[in-house]
């Protein structure tokens, strides 16, 4: 496989949850989560993304989560800070701060709700890429933002030196293939269950949600695919697919992930409104799913 612009971020990145206790940041638990990921072999930590409930973090909290993550990681793995916004000025402010703190890259979600044109998308990402001196990963998830960043726009963005990666969460292997076939960008899956299919056409890893719970298994699959061992990778894919499909299908991310981590003794499970906890029936399904996957011995 040829070297792409963002290949140094290949492998398993995990979009970590933001732990809360009594509606306040639980910094000690955040550090525990980071150590858990590093011990598992995770290549990159992604704080303050949607999985980290960034929409409900204050500006101060958002910046603190990123700063605490970078300080705890201390250069042992990469940090790709969630710094996106539908306000270009706000995304620039967050990105500059993340770069100043020592982030290795920033993750920039497509502007949501205000639905910019494709030209507006291009100018938004261009403004960020030209202002910060660390790599930018464009995050395309139309299921949450309501608008796709079209391939032609991504092709234009690929010409900018600072744009090096795409977190591809459209669910379209056609779009993934078109990006890989026409640009030198690194593509990272934004959907756990599509990681292996996307890697089969040239993606280089995943920014994972399920990796909060099962990072070692996700990493094993990614490494097998990278090594060309698609027999092993496919076996792991099918195991993970059943797990992810059930767990993440119970409710909106990160609700079921936080519930799973609470069951495993690794988080309080506390969410911020408008996110609400699983009901009893959903929790029963989740507990059964963890047991079936083989990680239920610590379920409480």
XYZ file of C-alpha atoms in Angstrom:
300
model
C 0.000 0.000 0.000
C 1.360 3.423 -0.938
C 2.082 5.966 1.761
C -0.712 8.464 2.209
C -0.697 11.895 3.798
C -2.035 10.754 7.176
C -0.579 7.257 7.379
C 1.087 8.044 10.716
C -2.429 7.872 12.190
C -3.127 4.403 10.803
C -4.402 1.730 13.162
C -6.838 1.973 16.045
C -7.933 5.355 17.301
C -10.570 5.432 20.023
C -13.060 8.266 20.436
C -13.096 8.181 24.220
C -16.060 8.993 26.423
C -16.002 11.956 28.791
C -16.548 10.697 32.357
C -18.860 12.703 34.605
C -19.552 12.481 38.310
C -22.281 14.653 39.812
C -22.439 16.493 36.491
C -18.781 17.519 36.732
C -15.799 16.268 34.727
C -14.294 13.230 36.418
C -10.666 13.878 35.555
C -9.252 10.944 37.519
C -11.575 8.562 35.666
C -10.600 10.195 32.364
C -6.979 9.398 33.118
C -7.935 5.810 33.947
C -9.654 5.520 30.571
C -6.571 6.809 28.808
C -4.269 4.385 30.642
C -6.651 1.541 29.786
C -6.421 2.447 26.092
C -2.642 2.776 26.107
C -2.295 -0.570 27.895
C -4.511 -2.146 25.225
C -2.223 -0.898 22.446
C -4.492 1.798 21.033
C -2.563 3.982 18.596
C -4.420 7.265 19.016
C -6.781 8.832 21.565
C -9.565 11.092 20.299
C -11.007 13.264 23.091
C -13.996 15.626 22.941
C -15.774 14.074 19.993
C -19.450 13.210 19.807
C -18.745 10.048 21.810
C -17.232 12.395 24.399
C -20.518 14.345 24.533
C -18.835 17.447 23.172
C -22.184 19.148 22.408
C -22.858 19.399 26.155
C -19.373 20.443 27.247
C -18.799 24.068 28.097
C -15.966 25.768 26.231
C -13.817 25.522 29.351
C -14.630 21.822 29.800
C -13.956 21.064 26.150
C -10.521 22.626 26.352
C -9.784 20.933 29.665
C -10.670 17.469 28.370
C -8.220 17.957 25.506
C -5.501 19.396 27.733
C -5.860 16.655 30.355
C -5.734 13.990 27.651
C -2.567 15.397 26.111
C -0.920 15.732 29.531
C -1.834 12.176 30.532
C -0.763 10.655 27.207
C 2.573 12.476 27.469
C 3.635 11.501 23.965
C 3.112 7.752 24.408
C 0.461 7.613 21.675
C -1.042 10.190 19.355
C -3.861 12.548 20.301
C -6.366 13.743 17.719
C -8.441 16.405 19.434
C -12.100 16.881 18.599
C -12.231 20.560 17.670
C -15.127 20.826 15.256
C -18.032 23.253 15.180
C -20.644 24.580 12.791
C -19.163 27.992 13.572
C -15.868 28.369 11.701
C -14.523 30.906 14.187
C -15.245 28.534 17.067
C -13.601 25.608 15.260
C -10.560 27.792 14.655
C -10.378 28.786 18.323
C -10.611 25.177 19.509
C -8.076 24.032 16.914
C -5.553 26.712 17.810
C -5.890 25.831 21.483
C -5.507 22.105 20.807
C -2.394 22.734 18.721
C -0.932 24.948 21.432
C -1.544 22.229 24.029
C 0.373 19.723 21.901
C -2.290 17.753 20.022
C -0.964 15.734 17.092
C -4.012 16.435 14.912
C -7.527 17.831 15.068
C -10.768 16.127 14.095
C -13.140 18.482 12.281
C -16.735 17.409 11.844
C -18.718 18.808 8.932
C -20.675 21.892 9.995
C -24.007 20.655 11.321
C -27.503 22.166 11.372
C -26.745 25.252 9.268
C -26.205 23.026 6.187
C -23.557 24.948 4.223
C -23.126 24.512 0.495
C -20.237 22.432 -0.806
C -18.314 25.668 -1.366
C -19.059 26.634 2.215
C -17.763 23.247 3.388
C -14.575 23.746 1.409
C -13.967 27.253 2.738
C -14.672 26.122 6.325
C -12.091 23.338 6.272
C -9.640 25.422 4.260
C -9.753 28.203 6.856
C -8.853 25.741 9.616
C -6.161 23.913 7.639
C -4.440 27.186 6.765
C -4.504 28.479 10.343
C -3.167 25.501 12.318
C 0.125 23.712 11.763
C -1.021 20.213 12.720
C -2.873 17.712 10.500
C -6.619 18.052 10.019
C -8.939 15.048 9.767
C -12.203 15.871 8.001
C -15.108 14.040 9.632
C -17.968 13.216 7.278
C -21.045 11.885 9.064
C -24.188 13.055 7.268
C -26.382 10.962 9.579
C -25.618 13.501 12.309
C -24.834 16.644 10.313
C -27.628 16.221 7.713
C -25.355 16.927 4.741
C -22.715 14.883 2.911
C -19.313 16.310 2.047
C -19.296 15.253 -1.594
C -16.338 13.440 -3.123
C -15.564 16.408 -5.362
C -15.247 18.643 -2.290
C -12.975 16.169 -0.557
C -10.850 15.999 -3.705
C -10.422 19.771 -3.545
C -9.594 19.621 0.159
C -6.980 16.933 -0.512
C -4.954 19.519 -2.413
C -4.439 21.492 0.809
C -1.290 20.356 2.674
C -2.953 20.499 6.093
C -5.849 18.210 5.191
C -4.420 14.710 5.593
C -7.267 12.399 6.643
C -10.958 11.685 6.335
C -13.010 9.995 9.017
C -15.515 8.393 6.672
C -18.905 7.661 8.239
C -21.290 7.946 5.325
C -21.824 4.173 5.281
C -20.985 4.236 1.575
C -18.190 2.012 0.316
C -18.596 3.775 -3.024
C -17.684 7.110 -1.455
C -14.821 5.518 0.449
C -13.500 3.915 -2.726
C -13.812 7.146 -4.702
C -11.808 9.082 -2.096
C -9.100 6.433 -1.933
C -8.900 6.120 -5.698
C -8.589 9.820 -6.446
C -6.707 11.374 -3.494
C -3.701 10.683 -1.291
C -5.706 11.152 1.905
C -5.697 8.534 4.635
C -9.202 7.200 5.211
C -10.207 6.028 8.679
C -13.498 4.264 9.198
C -16.003 6.166 11.289
C -18.231 3.128 11.635
C -16.963 0.148 13.647
C -18.899 -2.413 11.639
C -17.521 -1.147 8.303
C -13.876 -1.069 9.349
C -12.843 -4.301 7.657
C -14.782 -3.697 4.403
C -13.238 -0.234 4.192
C -9.745 -1.528 4.933
C -10.167 -4.065 2.143
C -10.276 -1.178 -0.349
C -7.484 0.843 1.247
C -8.637 2.502 4.472
C -5.951 2.384 7.144
C -7.886 1.896 10.354
C -10.771 3.191 12.419
C -11.755 5.894 14.858
C -13.736 3.558 17.043
C -16.599 3.869 19.489
C -16.690 0.214 20.524
C -12.985 0.510 21.254
C -13.976 2.139 24.535
C -15.140 -1.315 25.609
C -13.116 -3.813 23.542
C -9.995 -2.043 22.232
C -7.786 -5.138 22.146
C -10.163 -7.033 19.857
C -10.622 -4.032 17.564
C -6.856 -3.625 17.385
C -6.335 -7.298 16.619
C -8.732 -7.070 13.674
C -7.108 -3.895 12.331
C -3.636 -5.387 12.646
C -4.702 -8.606 10.913
C -6.176 -6.636 8.013
C -3.065 -4.447 7.787
C -0.933 -7.575 7.596
C -3.133 -9.009 4.834
C -4.482 -11.823 7.022
C -8.081 -11.440 5.958
C -9.072 -14.883 7.238
C -8.314 -13.848 10.806
C -9.618 -10.338 10.216
C -12.926 -11.668 8.883
C -13.402 -13.947 11.881
C -12.864 -11.012 14.220
C -15.049 -8.770 12.080
C -18.029 -11.099 12.362
C -17.571 -11.407 16.110
C -17.308 -7.639 16.495
C -20.147 -6.983 14.061
C -22.633 -8.927 16.166
C -21.407 -7.175 19.316
C -21.388 -3.659 17.870
C -24.658 -4.080 16.023
C -26.459 -5.067 19.220
C -24.749 -2.699 21.649
C -24.736 0.402 19.476
C -28.211 -0.391 18.167
C -29.761 -0.073 21.615
C -29.679 3.710 21.701
C -27.849 6.804 20.512
C -24.083 6.817 21.021
C -22.636 7.154 23.674
C -25.583 5.997 25.810
C -25.010 2.225 25.452
C -21.213 2.593 25.592
C -21.361 4.400 28.907
C -23.801 1.813 30.218
C -21.457 -1.006 29.187
C -18.521 0.677 30.859
C -20.552 1.145 34.033
C -21.408 -2.565 34.009
C -17.715 -3.343 33.669
C -16.786 -1.073 36.566
C -14.995 1.449 34.364
C -17.335 4.458 34.463
C -20.211 5.953 36.445
C -22.430 5.727 33.374
C -23.528 9.307 34.004
C -24.787 11.232 30.961
C -25.767 14.813 30.361
C -29.151 15.824 29.057
C -30.472 15.468 26.456
C -28.845 12.016 26.662
C -30.711 9.690 29.024
C -29.855 6.234 30.369
C -30.953 2.916 28.919
C -34.146 1.493 30.373
C -34.186 -1.817 32.255
C -35.044 -3.902 29.184
C -32.221 -2.352 27.191
C -29.781 -2.867 30.039
C -30.711 -6.547 30.177
C -29.974 -6.908 26.457
C -26.674 -5.106 26.914
C -25.632 -7.294 29.829
C -26.446 -10.410 27.814
C -24.437 -9.006 24.896
C -21.384 -8.433 27.091
C -21.643 -11.938 28.508
C -21.988 -13.449 25.051
C -18.926 -11.576 23.852
C -16.958 -12.950 26.768
C -16.358 -9.808 28.789
C -19.232 -10.163 31.211
C -17.428 -11.613 34.201
C -17.022 -8.142 35.656
C -20.612 -7.097 34.974
C -22.159 -5.455 38.042
